[in-house]
Backbone as ProteinMPNN parsed JSONL, in Angstrom:
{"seq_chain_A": "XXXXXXXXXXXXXXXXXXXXXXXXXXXXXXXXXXXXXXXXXXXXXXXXXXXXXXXXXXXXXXXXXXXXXXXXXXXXXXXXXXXXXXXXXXXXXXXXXXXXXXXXXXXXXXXXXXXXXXXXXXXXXXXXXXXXXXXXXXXXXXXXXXXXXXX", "coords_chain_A": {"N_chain_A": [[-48.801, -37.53, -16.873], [-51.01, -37.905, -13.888], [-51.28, -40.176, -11.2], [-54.088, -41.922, -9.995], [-53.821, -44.059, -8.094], [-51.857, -44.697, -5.089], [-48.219, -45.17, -5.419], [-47.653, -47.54, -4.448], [-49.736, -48.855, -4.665], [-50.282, -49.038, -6.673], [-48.086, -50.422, -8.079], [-48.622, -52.875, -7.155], [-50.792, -53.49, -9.11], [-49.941, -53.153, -11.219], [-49.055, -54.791, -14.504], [-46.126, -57.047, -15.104], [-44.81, -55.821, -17.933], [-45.901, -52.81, -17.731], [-44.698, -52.392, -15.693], [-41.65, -52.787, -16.161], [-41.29, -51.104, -18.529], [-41.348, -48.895, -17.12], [-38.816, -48.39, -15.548], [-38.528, -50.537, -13.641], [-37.207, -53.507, -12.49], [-38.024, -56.912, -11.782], [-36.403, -58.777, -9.447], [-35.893, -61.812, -8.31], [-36.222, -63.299, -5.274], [-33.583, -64.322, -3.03], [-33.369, -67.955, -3.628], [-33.708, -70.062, -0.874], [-32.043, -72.808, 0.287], [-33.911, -75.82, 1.157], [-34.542, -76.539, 4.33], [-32.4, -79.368, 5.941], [-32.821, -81.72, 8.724], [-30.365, -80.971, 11.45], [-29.076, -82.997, 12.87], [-28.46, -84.998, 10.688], [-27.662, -83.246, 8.393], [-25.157, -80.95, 7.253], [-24.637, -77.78, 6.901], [-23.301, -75.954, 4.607], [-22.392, -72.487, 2.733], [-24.981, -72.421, 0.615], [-25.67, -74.498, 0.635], [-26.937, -78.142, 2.192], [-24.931, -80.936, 2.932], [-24.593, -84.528, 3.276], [-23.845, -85.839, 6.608], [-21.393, -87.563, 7.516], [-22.521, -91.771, 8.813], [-20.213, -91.784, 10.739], [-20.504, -89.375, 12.452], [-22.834, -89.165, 12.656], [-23.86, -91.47, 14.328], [-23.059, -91.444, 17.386], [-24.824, -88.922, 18.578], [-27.271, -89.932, 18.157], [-26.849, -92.021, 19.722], [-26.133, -91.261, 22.008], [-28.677, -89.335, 23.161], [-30.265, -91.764, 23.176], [-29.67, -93.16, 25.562], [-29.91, -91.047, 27.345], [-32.444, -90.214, 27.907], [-33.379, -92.935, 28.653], [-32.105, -93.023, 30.715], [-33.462, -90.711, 31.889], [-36.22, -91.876, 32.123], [-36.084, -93.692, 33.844], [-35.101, -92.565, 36.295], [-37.581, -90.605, 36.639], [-39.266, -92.093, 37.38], [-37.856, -93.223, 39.856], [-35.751, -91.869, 41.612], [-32.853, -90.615, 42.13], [-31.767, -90.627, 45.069], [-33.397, -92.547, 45.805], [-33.361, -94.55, 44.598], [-30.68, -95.467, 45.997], [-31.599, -95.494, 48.226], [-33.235, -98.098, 48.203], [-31.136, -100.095, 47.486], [-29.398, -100.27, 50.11], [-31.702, -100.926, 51.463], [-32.073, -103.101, 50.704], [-30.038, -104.771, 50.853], [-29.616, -104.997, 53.899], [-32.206, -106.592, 53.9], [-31.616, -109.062, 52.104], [-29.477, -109.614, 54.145], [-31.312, -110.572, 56.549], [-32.826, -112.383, 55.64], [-30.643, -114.525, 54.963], [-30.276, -114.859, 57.534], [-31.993, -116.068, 58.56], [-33.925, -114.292, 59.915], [-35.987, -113.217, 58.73], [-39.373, -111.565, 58.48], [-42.52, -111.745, 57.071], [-43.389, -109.435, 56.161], [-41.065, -108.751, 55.278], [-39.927, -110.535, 53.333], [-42.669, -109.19, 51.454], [-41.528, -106.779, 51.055], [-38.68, -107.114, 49.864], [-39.399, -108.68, 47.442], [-41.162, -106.338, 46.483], [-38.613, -104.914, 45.634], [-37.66, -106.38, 44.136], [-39.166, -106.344, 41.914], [-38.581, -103.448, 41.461], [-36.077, -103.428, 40.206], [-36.459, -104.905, 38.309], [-37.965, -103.598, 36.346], [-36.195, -101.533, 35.743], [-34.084, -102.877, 34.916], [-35.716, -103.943, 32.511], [-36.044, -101.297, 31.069], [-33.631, -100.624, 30.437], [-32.61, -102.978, 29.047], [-34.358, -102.315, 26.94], [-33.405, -99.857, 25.809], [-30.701, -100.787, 25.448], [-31.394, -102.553, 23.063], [-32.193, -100.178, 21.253], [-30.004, -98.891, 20.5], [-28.403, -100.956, 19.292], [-29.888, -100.989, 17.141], [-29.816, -98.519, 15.955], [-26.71, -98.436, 15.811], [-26.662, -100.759, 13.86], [-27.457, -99.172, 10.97], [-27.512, -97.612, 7.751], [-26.869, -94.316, 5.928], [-29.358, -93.442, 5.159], [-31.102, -95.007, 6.449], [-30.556, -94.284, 8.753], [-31.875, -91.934, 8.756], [-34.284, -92.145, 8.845], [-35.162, -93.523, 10.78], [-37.088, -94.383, 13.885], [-37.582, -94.018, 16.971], [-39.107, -96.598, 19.853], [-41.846, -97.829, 21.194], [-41.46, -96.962, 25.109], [-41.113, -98.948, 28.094], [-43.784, -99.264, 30.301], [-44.191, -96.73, 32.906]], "CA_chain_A": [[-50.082, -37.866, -16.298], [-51.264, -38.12, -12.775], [-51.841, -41.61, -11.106], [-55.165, -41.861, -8.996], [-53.693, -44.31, -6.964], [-50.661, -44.58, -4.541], [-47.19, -45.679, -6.146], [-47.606, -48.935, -3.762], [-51.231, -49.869, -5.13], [-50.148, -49.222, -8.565], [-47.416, -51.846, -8.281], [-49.412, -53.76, -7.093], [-51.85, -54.086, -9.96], [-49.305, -53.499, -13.091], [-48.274, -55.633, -15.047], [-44.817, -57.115, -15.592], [-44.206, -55.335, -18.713], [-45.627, -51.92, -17.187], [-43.017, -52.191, -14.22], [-40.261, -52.766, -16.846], [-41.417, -49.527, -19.428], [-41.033, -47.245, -16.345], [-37.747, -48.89, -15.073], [-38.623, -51.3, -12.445], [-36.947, -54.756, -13.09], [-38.164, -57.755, -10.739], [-35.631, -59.187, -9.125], [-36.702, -62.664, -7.017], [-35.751, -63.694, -3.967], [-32.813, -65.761, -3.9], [-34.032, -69.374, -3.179], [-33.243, -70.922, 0.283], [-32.222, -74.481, 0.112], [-34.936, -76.953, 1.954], [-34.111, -76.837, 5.374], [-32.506, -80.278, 5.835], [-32.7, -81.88, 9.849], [-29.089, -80.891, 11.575], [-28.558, -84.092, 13.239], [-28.059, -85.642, 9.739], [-26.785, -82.639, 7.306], [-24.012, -80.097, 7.708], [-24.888, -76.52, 6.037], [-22.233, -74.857, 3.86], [-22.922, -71.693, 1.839], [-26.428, -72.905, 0.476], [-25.661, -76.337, 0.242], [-26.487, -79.185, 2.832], [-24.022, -82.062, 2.484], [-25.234, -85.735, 4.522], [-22.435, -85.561, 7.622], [-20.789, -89.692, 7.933], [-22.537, -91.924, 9.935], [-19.847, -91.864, 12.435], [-20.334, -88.537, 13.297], [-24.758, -89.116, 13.482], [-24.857, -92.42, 15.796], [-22.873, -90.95, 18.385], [-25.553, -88.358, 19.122], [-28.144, -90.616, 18.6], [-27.015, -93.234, 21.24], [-26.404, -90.563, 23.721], [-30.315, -89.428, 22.912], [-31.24, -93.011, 23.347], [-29.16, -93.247, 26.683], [-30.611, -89.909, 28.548], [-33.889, -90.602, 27.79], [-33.977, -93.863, 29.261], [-31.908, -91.956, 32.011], [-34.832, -89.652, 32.073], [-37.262, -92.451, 31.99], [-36.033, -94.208, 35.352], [-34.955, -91.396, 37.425], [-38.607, -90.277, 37.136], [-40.092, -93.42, 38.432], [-36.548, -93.841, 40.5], [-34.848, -90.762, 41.627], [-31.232, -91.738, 43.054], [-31.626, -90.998, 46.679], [-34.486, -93.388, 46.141], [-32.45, -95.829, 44.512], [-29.719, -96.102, 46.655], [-32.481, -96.167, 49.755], [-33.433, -99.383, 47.74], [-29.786, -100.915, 47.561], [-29.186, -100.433, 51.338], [-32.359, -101.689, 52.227], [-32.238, -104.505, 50.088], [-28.743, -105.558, 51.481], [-30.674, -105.174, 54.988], [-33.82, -107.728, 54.117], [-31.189, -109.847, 52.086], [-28.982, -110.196, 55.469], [-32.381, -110.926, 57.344], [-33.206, -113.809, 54.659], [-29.559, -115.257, 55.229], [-29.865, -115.338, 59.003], [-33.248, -117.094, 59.137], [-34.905, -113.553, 60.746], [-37.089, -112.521, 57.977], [-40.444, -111.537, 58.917], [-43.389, -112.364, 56.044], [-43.923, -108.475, 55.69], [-40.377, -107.996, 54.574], [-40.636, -110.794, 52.119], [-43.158, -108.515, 50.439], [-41.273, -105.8, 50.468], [-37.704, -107.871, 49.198], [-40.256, -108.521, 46.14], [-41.294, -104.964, 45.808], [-37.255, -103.796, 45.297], [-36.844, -107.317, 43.1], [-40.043, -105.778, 40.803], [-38.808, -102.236, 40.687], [-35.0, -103.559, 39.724], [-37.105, -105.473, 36.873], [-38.309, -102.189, 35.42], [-35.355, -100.668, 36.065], [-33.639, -103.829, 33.838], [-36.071, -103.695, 31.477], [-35.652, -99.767, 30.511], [-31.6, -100.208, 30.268], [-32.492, -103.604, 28.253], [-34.657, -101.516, 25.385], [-32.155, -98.877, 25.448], [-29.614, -101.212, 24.767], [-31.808, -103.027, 21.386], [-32.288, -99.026, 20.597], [-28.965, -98.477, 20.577], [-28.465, -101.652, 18.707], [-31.159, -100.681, 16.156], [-29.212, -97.717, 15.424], [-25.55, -98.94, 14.941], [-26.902, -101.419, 12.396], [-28.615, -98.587, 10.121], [-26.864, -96.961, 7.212], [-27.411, -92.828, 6.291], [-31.045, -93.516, 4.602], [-31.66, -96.024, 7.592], [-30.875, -93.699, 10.045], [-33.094, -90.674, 8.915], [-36.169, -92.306, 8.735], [-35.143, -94.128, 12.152], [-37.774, -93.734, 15.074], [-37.595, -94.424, 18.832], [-40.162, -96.995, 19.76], [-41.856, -96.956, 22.931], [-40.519, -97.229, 26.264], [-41.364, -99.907, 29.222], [-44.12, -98.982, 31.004], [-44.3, -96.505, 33.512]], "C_chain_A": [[-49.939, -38.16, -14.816], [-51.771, -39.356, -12.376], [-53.0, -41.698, -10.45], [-54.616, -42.697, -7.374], [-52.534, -44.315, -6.644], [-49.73, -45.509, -4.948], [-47.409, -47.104, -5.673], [-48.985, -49.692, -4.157], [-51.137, -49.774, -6.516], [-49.115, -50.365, -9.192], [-47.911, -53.129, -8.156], [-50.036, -54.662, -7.934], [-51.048, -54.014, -11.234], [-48.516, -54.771, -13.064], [-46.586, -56.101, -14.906], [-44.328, -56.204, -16.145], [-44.496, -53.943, -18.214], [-44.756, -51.357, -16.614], [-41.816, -52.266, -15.481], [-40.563, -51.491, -17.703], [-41.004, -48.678, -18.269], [-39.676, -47.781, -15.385], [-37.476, -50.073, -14.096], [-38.565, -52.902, -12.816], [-37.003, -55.738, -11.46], [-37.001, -58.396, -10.2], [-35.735, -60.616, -8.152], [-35.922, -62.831, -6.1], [-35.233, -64.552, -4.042], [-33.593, -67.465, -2.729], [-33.062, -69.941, -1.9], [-33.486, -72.111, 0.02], [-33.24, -74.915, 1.008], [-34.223, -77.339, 3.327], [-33.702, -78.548, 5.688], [-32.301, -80.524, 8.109], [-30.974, -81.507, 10.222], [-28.454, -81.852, 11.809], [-28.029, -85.082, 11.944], [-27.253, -84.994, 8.386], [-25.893, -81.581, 7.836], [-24.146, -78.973, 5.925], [-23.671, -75.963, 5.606], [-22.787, -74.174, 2.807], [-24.546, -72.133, 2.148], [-26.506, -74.131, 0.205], [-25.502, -77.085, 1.631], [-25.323, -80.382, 2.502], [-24.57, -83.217, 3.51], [-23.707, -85.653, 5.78], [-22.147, -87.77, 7.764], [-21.581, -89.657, 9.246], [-21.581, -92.056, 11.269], [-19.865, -90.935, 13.393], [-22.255, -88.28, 13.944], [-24.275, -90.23, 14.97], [-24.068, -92.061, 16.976], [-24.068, -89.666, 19.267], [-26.958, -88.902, 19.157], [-28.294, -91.686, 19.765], [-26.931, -92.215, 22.699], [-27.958, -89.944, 24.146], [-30.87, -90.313, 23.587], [-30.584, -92.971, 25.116], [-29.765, -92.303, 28.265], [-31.729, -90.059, 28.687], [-34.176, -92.086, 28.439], [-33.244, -93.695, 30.805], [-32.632, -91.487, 32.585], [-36.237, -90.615, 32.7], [-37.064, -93.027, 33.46], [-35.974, -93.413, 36.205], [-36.034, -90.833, 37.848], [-39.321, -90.755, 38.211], [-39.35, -93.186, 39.574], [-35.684, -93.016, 41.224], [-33.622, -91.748, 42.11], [-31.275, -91.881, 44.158], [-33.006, -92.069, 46.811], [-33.686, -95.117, 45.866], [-31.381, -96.168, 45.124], [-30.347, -96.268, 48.174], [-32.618, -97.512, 49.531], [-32.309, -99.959, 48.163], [-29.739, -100.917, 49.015], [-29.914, -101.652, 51.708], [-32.751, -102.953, 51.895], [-30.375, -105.62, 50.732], [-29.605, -105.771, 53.061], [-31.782, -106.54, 55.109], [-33.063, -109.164, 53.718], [-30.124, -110.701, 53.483], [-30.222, -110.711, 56.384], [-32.898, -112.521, 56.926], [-31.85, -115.011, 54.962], [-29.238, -115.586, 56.773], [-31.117, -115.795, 59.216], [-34.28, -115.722, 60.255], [-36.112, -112.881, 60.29], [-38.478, -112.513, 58.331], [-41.344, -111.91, 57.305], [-43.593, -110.602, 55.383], [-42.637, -108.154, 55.028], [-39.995, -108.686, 53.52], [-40.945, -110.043, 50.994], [-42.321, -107.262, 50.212], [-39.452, -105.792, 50.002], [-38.843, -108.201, 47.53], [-40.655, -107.831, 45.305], [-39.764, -104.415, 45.058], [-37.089, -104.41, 44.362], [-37.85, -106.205, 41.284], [-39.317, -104.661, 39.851], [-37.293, -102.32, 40.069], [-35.351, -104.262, 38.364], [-37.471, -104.793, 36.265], [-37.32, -101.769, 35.106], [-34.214, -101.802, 34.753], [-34.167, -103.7, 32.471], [-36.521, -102.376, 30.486], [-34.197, -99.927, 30.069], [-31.562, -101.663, 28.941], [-33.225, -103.222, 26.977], [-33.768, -100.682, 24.893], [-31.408, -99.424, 24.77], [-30.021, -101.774, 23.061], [-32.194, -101.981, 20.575], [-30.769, -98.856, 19.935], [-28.492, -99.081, 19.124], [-28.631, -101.722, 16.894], [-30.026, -99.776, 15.119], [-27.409, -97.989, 14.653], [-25.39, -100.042, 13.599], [-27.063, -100.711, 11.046], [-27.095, -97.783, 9.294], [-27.749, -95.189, 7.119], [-28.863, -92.759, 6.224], [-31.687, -94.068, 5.479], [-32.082, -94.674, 8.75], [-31.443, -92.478, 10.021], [-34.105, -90.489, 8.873], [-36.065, -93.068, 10.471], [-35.977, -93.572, 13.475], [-37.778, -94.425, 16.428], [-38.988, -95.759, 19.007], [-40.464, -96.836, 21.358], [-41.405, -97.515, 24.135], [-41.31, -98.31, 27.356], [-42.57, -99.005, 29.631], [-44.005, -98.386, 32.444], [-44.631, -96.94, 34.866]], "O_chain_A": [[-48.87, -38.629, -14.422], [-52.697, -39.797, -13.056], [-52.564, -40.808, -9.719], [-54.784, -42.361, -6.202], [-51.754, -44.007, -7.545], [-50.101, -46.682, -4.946], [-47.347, -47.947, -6.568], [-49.217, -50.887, -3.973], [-51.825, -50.357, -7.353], [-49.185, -50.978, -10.257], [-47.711, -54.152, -8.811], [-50.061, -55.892, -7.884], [-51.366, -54.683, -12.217], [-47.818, -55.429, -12.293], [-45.848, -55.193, -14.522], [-43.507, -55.515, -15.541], [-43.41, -53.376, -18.09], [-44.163, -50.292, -16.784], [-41.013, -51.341, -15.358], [-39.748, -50.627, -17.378], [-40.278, -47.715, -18.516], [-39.758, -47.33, -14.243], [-36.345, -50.478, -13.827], [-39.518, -53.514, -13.299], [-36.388, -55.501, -10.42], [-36.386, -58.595, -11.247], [-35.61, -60.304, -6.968], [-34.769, -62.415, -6.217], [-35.595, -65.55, -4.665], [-34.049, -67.696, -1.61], [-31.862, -70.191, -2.02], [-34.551, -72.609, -0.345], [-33.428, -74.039, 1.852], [-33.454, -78.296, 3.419], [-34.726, -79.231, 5.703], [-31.756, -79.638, 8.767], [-30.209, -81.748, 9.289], [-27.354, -81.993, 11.273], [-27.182, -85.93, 12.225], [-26.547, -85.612, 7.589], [-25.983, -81.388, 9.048], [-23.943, -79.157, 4.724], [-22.986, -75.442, 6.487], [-23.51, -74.741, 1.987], [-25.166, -72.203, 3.209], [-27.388, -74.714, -0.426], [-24.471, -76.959, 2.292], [-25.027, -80.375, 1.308], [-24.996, -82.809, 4.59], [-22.592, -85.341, 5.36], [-22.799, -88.77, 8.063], [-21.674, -88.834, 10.157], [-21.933, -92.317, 12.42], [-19.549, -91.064, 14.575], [-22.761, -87.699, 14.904], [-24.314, -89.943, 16.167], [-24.649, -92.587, 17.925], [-24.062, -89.604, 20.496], [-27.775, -88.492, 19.982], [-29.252, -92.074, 20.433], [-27.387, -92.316, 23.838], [-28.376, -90.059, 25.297], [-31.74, -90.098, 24.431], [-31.472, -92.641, 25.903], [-29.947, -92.584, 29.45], [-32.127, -90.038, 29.851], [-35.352, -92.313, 28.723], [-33.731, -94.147, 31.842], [-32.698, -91.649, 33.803], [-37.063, -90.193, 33.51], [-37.965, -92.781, 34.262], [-36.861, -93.456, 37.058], [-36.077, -90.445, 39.016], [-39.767, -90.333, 39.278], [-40.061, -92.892, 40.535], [-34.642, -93.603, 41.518], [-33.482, -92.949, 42.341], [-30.955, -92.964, 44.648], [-33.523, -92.295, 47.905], [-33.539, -96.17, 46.487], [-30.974, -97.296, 44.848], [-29.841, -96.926, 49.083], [-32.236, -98.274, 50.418], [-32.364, -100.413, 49.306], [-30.24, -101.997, 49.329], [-29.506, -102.76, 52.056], [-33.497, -103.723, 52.501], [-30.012, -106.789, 50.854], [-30.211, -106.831, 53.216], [-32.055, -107.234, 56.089], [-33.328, -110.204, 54.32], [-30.044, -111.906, 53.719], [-29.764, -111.55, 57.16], [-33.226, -113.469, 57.639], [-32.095, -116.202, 55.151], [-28.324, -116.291, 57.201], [-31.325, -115.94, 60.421], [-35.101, -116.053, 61.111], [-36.957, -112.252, 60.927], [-38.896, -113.653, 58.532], [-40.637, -112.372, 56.409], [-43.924, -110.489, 54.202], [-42.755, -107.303, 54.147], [-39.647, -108.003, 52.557], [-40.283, -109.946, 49.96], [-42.45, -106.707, 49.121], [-38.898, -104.71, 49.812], [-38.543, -107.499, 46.565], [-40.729, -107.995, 44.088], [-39.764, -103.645, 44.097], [-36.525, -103.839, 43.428], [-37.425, -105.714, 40.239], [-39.233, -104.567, 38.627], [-37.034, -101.346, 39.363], [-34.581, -104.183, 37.407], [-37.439, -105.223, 35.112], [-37.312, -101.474, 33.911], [-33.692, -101.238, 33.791], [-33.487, -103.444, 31.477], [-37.163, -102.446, 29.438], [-33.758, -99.142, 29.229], [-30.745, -101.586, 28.023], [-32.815, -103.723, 25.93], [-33.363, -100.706, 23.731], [-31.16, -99.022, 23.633], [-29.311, -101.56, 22.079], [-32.536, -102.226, 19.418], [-30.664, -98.687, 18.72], [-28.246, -98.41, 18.122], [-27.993, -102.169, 15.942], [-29.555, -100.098, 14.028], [-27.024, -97.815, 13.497], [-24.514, -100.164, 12.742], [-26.88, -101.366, 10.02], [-26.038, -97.473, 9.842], [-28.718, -94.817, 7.782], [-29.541, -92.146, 7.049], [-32.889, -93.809, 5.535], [-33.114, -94.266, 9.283], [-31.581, -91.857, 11.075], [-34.83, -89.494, 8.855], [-37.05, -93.02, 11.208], [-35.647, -92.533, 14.046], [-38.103, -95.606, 16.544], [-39.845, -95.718, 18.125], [-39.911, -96.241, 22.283], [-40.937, -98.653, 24.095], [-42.518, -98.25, 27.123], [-42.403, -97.835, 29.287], [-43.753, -99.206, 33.327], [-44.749, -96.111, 35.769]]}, "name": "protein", "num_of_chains": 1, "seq": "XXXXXXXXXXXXXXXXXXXXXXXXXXXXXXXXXXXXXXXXXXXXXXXXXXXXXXXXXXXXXXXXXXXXXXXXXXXXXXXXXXXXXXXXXXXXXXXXXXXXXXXXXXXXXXXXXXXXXXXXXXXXXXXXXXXXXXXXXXXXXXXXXXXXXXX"}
């Protein structure tokens, strides 16, 4: 007999047992394991395995470290910050010889401020850091960043 429709729309619509009478045995697709995150499993064959925390919190503290790297340098670049340091040795010699003017005062206040940001980014980092070397494997894969100092 002749089919009406094309071999690919007839598979389509038969059955199971059709496809098996005229030779055609299903075969499925072999199953891919559940992608697991890399930072916490290590792929062999088709099997994740969890990797020891000693080999996660090392890439998590350096994470936590660049990023609050990232986070000052924006505000902060370096040739900005070491303009600061100079000119803060500068206003502090001015303060120690009795020549300080009132405007540089304010701006000995401004460098103290932005070294107080600049403290309090390197002091979250560090209770991130913290956070993390406390945490066992289950700890540390639900573990999330919290947020950073104000801009």
């Amino acid at each position: 007999q002749t089919c009406a429709l094309p071999i690919s729309g007839w598979l389509r619509l038969a059955s199971s047992l059709q496809r098996e009478l005229v030779g055609i045995v299903e075969v499925p697709d072999p199953v891919e394991p559940e992608r697991q995150d890399e930072r916490f499993y290590s792929r062999t064959d088709d099997k994740y395995t969890p990797k020891p925390v000693s080999e996660i919190v090392p890439g998590l503290i350096a994470g936590i470290k660049g990023q609050a790297g990232e986070i000052i340098l924006a505000r902060y670049p370096d040739w900005r910050q070491r303009n600061m340091t100079a000119r803060g040795v500068e206003l502090i010699y001015a303060v120690l010889t009795n020549v300080v003017t009132d405007a540089e005062r304010a701006e000995l206040d401004q460098l103290k401020q932005a070294w107080a940001w600049i403290k309090s980014v390197r002091a979250h980092s560090d209770n991130l850091e913290a956070e993390v070397l406390a945490l066992d494997f289950d700890g540390l894969t639900k573990w999330q960043q919290h947020d950073w100092p104000e801009a």
